[in-house]
Structure formats: C-alpha cells, structure tokens
Amino acid sequence: MRFRVLILAMAVLLACSGCAGRPDTANMKKSRLQAGMLSPPDTLELLLERCGVVVRGVLQNDARTELQINTTFGIEIISSGTTKSTLCLTKVLQAEGLREGDCISIYEPYYVVESGEEPCLFYLSNYLPAEAGKEYIFFLNEKEPGRYIVDAVEYSRFPVPEPWAPGVELDSLTRSDLFLAPDADLETYKALYREVLDAYGK
C-alpha cells in the first residue's frame, strides 16, 4: 500500500489533470480504489431513498479530472479524486429547480492520472467511465449548490436503450455493455435496471 501511495505521489507531479475529454479506457491500466458497496440500493425504493435527483440526459465529451492533494513530509499525495462531467438533460424525472434542456455538472467516481509512462484509471466500486454522446438515467444527490454527485456508484447510472423501450431485453447485456468493472454483480444490477426501466421507460 505504501508503494502504491508513493507511485501515486510521483504520478501526480506529472499529472495532466486539467485535460478535458472522456478517457479512452478500453486498454488503459485500471486500479480499483474501493470494493463494491456492502449494502447496495438493490431495489428502486432503496435507490430513491438514497438519491433525491433523478434525471435523464446525454453525457458530453468534456470530462475533467479533479484531484484532492495532501502534502505529507513534503510529498504531494492524492487523497481522493472525481471526474467532473456535463450532463445535458433530456428529461427531469425527479428534481427541484431543474428542467429539460438544462446542462448540469455531475461528479463521477473515477479519475485518470497520466504520468510520463502510461495513464491509469482509478475507480470506486465497479463504476467505469460511460460513453460521451450516449443517454443515461442518473440518480444523483446535490451535495452543494450545482454539485451533483453519483452517490450510489454503479447503481446510480443506467444506459437508455436504443430504441427506448420499457420491455428491452437485458439478459444478453454484458458488464462491458453497461460500463461496469469485471467484479460487478451483474444480476443485481440488471434486476435494478429492469425496475428503473419499468418506472421511467415512458
């Protein structure tokens, strides 16, 4: 663990955290920062108890890494990080003060650190970056004015099927199709996904 922290500290000195654009992570090195949720909101009722904002929108290609840096013994160390992205709303399903057509900033639970060697994607739970230009349903919380966070990690984001249909067949979808890490509980996620589509698939 100390070695990993040292590597992160070295990497951040060379970081290009200001670069915008959703990362191409298909062949990127990946590192999981936190295991899956101990008590995931595996039903729509539990998810709505946790997240007060429900919107549908298209992710823009403007992802920007935001790192929190601590200095210990003169060494800069990444203490946490997120990725700020713009979501342009196509439908407001549950939220006060938002309307269709608004573009909001959301903070996703992953970040990319680029060094002189190769970039590495660090992610929480099983949340991998989604695709720019695609439409998603997000369950969010507004922690500060204008700061919407993806609070329930992978259980906060669901791709909108194309074409949109409440009865869309989910059985054939893979973790990769759903932008989930290899350790994701696919069956639990799909069961919740079905509930989301039944509720918001109109």
Short mmCIF file of C-alpha atoms in Angstrom, two decimals:
data_model
loop_
_atom_site.label_atom_id
_atom_site.label_comp_id
_atom_site.label_asym_id
_atom_site.label_seq_id
_atom_site.Cartn_x
_atom_site.Cartn_y
_atom_site.Cartn_z
CA MET A 1 0.00 0.00 0.00
CA ARG A 2 2.82 2.43 0.84
CA PHE A 3 4.39 1.65 -2.52
CA ARG A 4 1.12 2.44 -4.30
CA VAL A 5 0.84 5.76 -2.43
CA LEU A 6 4.41 6.62 -3.42
CA ILE A 7 3.68 5.81 -7.06
CA LEU A 8 0.57 8.00 -6.92
CA ALA A 9 2.56 10.79 -5.38
CA MET A 10 5.11 10.59 -8.18
CA ALA A 11 2.40 10.37 -10.82
CA VAL A 12 0.54 13.42 -9.65
CA LEU A 13 3.65 15.53 -10.06
CA LEU A 14 3.43 14.69 -13.75
CA ALA A 15 -0.34 14.72 -13.93
CA CYS A 16 -2.31 16.25 -16.73
CA SER A 17 -5.43 16.58 -14.63
CA GLY A 18 -6.63 19.68 -16.44
CA CYS A 19 -7.06 17.90 -19.75
CA ALA A 20 -10.70 17.64 -20.79
CA GLY A 21 -12.47 14.83 -22.63
CA ARG A 22 -13.81 11.44 -21.68
CA PRO A 23 -10.92 8.97 -21.44
CA ASP A 24 -10.44 6.08 -23.83
CA THR A 25 -10.16 3.40 -21.16
CA ALA A 26 -10.56 0.22 -23.23
CA ASN A 27 -6.87 -0.69 -22.98
CA MET A 28 -5.91 1.55 -20.07
CA LYS A 29 -4.44 0.23 -16.84
CA LYS A 30 -7.11 0.15 -14.14
CA SER A 31 -6.98 0.16 -10.35
CA ARG A 32 -9.95 -0.29 -8.03
CA LEU A 33 -9.89 2.12 -5.10
CA GLN A 34 -12.79 0.69 -3.11
CA ALA A 35 -14.61 -2.63 -3.08
CA GLY A 36 -18.26 -2.88 -4.07
CA MET A 37 -20.91 -1.41 -1.80
CA LEU A 38 -21.65 -3.50 1.29
CA SER A 39 -25.37 -2.72 1.17
CA PRO A 40 -26.13 -1.59 -2.37
CA PRO A 41 -29.53 0.00 -3.07
CA ASP A 42 -30.65 -3.07 -4.97
CA THR A 43 -34.28 -2.01 -5.36
CA LEU A 44 -35.70 1.17 -6.85
CA GLU A 45 -37.28 2.03 -3.49
CA LEU A 46 -33.91 1.89 -1.73
CA LEU A 47 -32.24 3.83 -4.53
CA LEU A 48 -34.82 6.62 -4.29
CA GLU A 49 -34.33 6.75 -0.51
CA ARG A 50 -30.63 7.36 -1.13
CA CYS A 51 -30.74 9.67 -4.16
CA GLY A 52 -33.13 12.62 -4.42
CA VAL A 53 -32.47 13.70 -8.02
CA VAL A 54 -33.45 11.52 -10.98
CA VAL A 55 -32.70 12.77 -14.49
CA ARG A 56 -32.21 11.50 -17.99
CA GLY A 57 -29.54 13.11 -20.13
CA VAL A 58 -26.68 12.92 -22.59
CA LEU A 59 -23.09 12.95 -21.33
CA GLN A 60 -20.83 15.46 -23.04
CA ASN A 61 -17.22 14.88 -24.04
CA ASP A 62 -15.79 17.33 -21.52
CA ALA A 63 -14.78 15.12 -18.58
CA ARG A 64 -12.24 16.83 -16.33
CA THR A 65 -10.28 15.17 -13.55
CA GLU A 66 -10.43 16.87 -10.16
CA LEU A 67 -7.89 15.69 -7.61
CA GLN A 68 -7.63 16.46 -3.92
CA ILE A 69 -3.98 16.65 -2.91
CA ASN A 70 -2.49 16.39 0.57
CA THR A 71 1.11 17.23 1.32
CA THR A 72 2.83 14.94 3.82
CA PHE A 73 6.53 15.34 4.65
CA GLY A 74 6.89 17.48 1.55
CA ILE A 75 5.38 14.83 -0.73
CA GLU A 76 2.16 15.53 -2.63
CA ILE A 77 -0.27 12.60 -2.36
CA ILE A 78 -3.66 12.12 -3.99
CA SER A 79 -6.20 11.75 -1.19
CA SER A 80 -9.22 11.45 -3.47
CA GLY A 81 -10.44 12.31 -6.91
CA THR A 82 -13.50 12.55 -9.12
CA THR A 83 -14.31 13.37 -12.71
CA LYS A 84 -16.49 16.39 -13.44
CA SER A 85 -18.69 15.94 -16.49
CA THR A 86 -21.55 17.82 -18.13
CA LEU A 87 -24.92 16.10 -18.42
CA CYS A 88 -27.42 17.80 -20.73
CA LEU A 89 -30.91 16.88 -19.55
CA THR A 90 -33.43 15.36 -21.92
CA LYS A 91 -35.96 14.66 -19.17
CA VAL A 92 -36.30 15.59 -15.49
CA LEU A 93 -37.84 12.66 -13.64
CA GLN A 94 -37.48 13.87 -10.06
CA ALA A 95 -35.77 17.12 -9.09
CA GLU A 96 -36.49 20.62 -7.87
CA GLY A 97 -35.19 23.55 -9.88
CA LEU A 98 -34.13 21.55 -12.94
CA ARG A 99 -35.84 21.36 -16.30
CA GLU A 100 -35.41 19.71 -19.67
CA GLY A 101 -32.62 21.37 -21.65
CA ASP A 102 -30.53 22.31 -18.61
CA CYS A 103 -26.90 21.20 -18.57
CA ILE A 104 -25.57 20.29 -15.13
CA SER A 105 -22.21 19.30 -13.72
CA ILE A 106 -22.03 15.79 -12.28
CA TYR A 107 -19.13 14.26 -10.37
CA GLU A 108 -18.41 10.65 -11.30
CA PRO A 109 -16.49 8.26 -9.00
CA TYR A 110 -13.37 7.74 -11.09
CA TYR A 111 -10.31 9.64 -12.24
CA VAL A 112 -7.36 9.20 -14.57
CA VAL A 113 -3.80 10.05 -13.64
CA GLU A 114 -1.39 10.49 -16.53
CA SER A 115 2.33 10.23 -15.99
CA GLY A 116 5.35 10.12 -18.26
CA GLU A 117 4.66 6.43 -18.78
CA GLU A 118 1.06 5.30 -19.23
CA PRO A 119 -2.20 6.63 -17.76
CA CYS A 120 -4.09 4.68 -15.12
CA LEU A 121 -7.80 4.74 -14.37
CA PHE A 122 -8.72 4.68 -10.67
CA TYR A 123 -12.36 3.85 -9.93
CA LEU A 124 -14.68 3.28 -6.98
CA SER A 125 -16.73 0.12 -6.55
CA ASN A 126 -17.48 -1.10 -10.11
CA TYR A 127 -18.10 2.23 -11.84
CA LEU A 128 -16.24 2.57 -15.14
CA PRO A 129 -16.48 5.68 -17.35
CA ALA A 130 -19.55 5.89 -19.54
CA GLU A 131 -19.57 6.93 -23.18
CA ALA A 132 -19.87 10.51 -24.38
CA GLY A 133 -22.88 11.19 -26.59
CA LYS A 134 -24.96 8.42 -25.03
CA GLU A 135 -28.10 8.93 -22.99
CA TYR A 136 -28.33 7.71 -19.39
CA ILE A 137 -30.65 7.80 -16.42
CA PHE A 138 -28.76 9.12 -13.39
CA PHE A 139 -29.74 9.02 -9.72
CA LEU A 140 -27.88 11.87 -8.04
CA ASN A 141 -27.57 13.94 -4.89
CA GLU A 142 -26.91 17.67 -4.80
CA LYS A 143 -24.34 17.95 -2.01
CA GLU A 144 -23.67 21.63 -2.69
CA PRO A 145 -25.49 24.07 -4.99
CA GLY A 146 -24.77 22.96 -8.55
CA ARG A 147 -22.65 19.98 -7.45
CA TYR A 148 -24.46 16.76 -8.31
CA ILE A 149 -22.69 13.58 -7.22
CA VAL A 150 -23.10 10.00 -8.37
CA ASP A 151 -23.66 8.82 -4.80
CA ALA A 152 -24.59 5.16 -5.32
CA VAL A 153 -21.68 4.44 -7.71
CA GLU A 154 -22.70 1.99 -10.47
CA TYR A 155 -26.25 1.75 -9.07
CA SER A 156 -26.70 5.45 -9.90
CA ARG A 157 -26.31 5.16 -13.69
CA PHE A 158 -28.29 3.25 -16.32
CA PRO A 159 -27.89 3.47 -20.11
CA VAL A 160 -31.03 4.37 -22.02
CA PRO A 161 -31.69 1.55 -24.52
CA GLU A 162 -31.82 2.36 -28.21
CA PRO A 163 -34.55 2.40 -29.32
CA TRP A 164 -36.18 3.33 -25.99
CA ALA A 165 -38.46 0.51 -24.83
CA PRO A 166 -39.61 -0.45 -21.32
CA GLY A 167 -39.51 -4.15 -22.17
CA VAL A 168 -35.99 -4.13 -23.62
CA GLU A 169 -34.17 -7.46 -23.34
CA LEU A 170 -31.40 -7.17 -20.77
CA ASP A 171 -30.26 -10.78 -20.46
CA SER A 172 -27.68 -10.55 -23.23
CA LEU A 173 -26.04 -7.36 -21.94
CA THR A 174 -22.52 -7.76 -20.56
CA ARG A 175 -20.63 -5.78 -17.93
CA SER A 176 -18.81 -4.04 -20.75
CA ASP A 177 -22.12 -3.04 -22.39
CA LEU A 178 -23.20 -1.49 -19.09
CA PHE A 179 -19.85 0.23 -18.31
CA LEU A 180 -19.25 -1.96 -15.26
CA ALA A 181 -16.00 -3.36 -13.90
CA PRO A 182 -15.30 -7.13 -14.05
CA ASP A 183 -16.28 -7.68 -10.40
CA ALA A 184 -19.71 -6.07 -10.71
CA ASP A 185 -22.73 -8.08 -9.52
CA LEU A 186 -24.36 -8.24 -12.94
CA GLU A 187 -27.57 -9.96 -11.86
CA THR A 188 -28.26 -7.49 -9.04
CA TYR A 189 -27.55 -4.58 -11.36
CA LYS A 190 -29.82 -5.97 -14.10
CA ALA A 191 -32.66 -6.58 -11.65
CA LEU A 192 -32.48 -2.93 -10.57
CA TYR A 193 -32.12 -1.83 -14.19
CA ARG A 194 -35.42 -3.59 -15.01
CA GLU A 195 -37.14 -1.69 -12.19
CA VAL A 196 -35.72 1.59 -13.46
CA LEU A 197 -36.92 0.93 -16.99
CA ASP A 198 -40.39 -0.11 -15.77
CA ALA A 199 -40.67 3.09 -13.75
CA TYR A 200 -39.13 5.56 -16.17
CA GLY A 201 -39.49 3.91 -19.57
CA LYS A 202 -42.28 6.09 -20.88
#
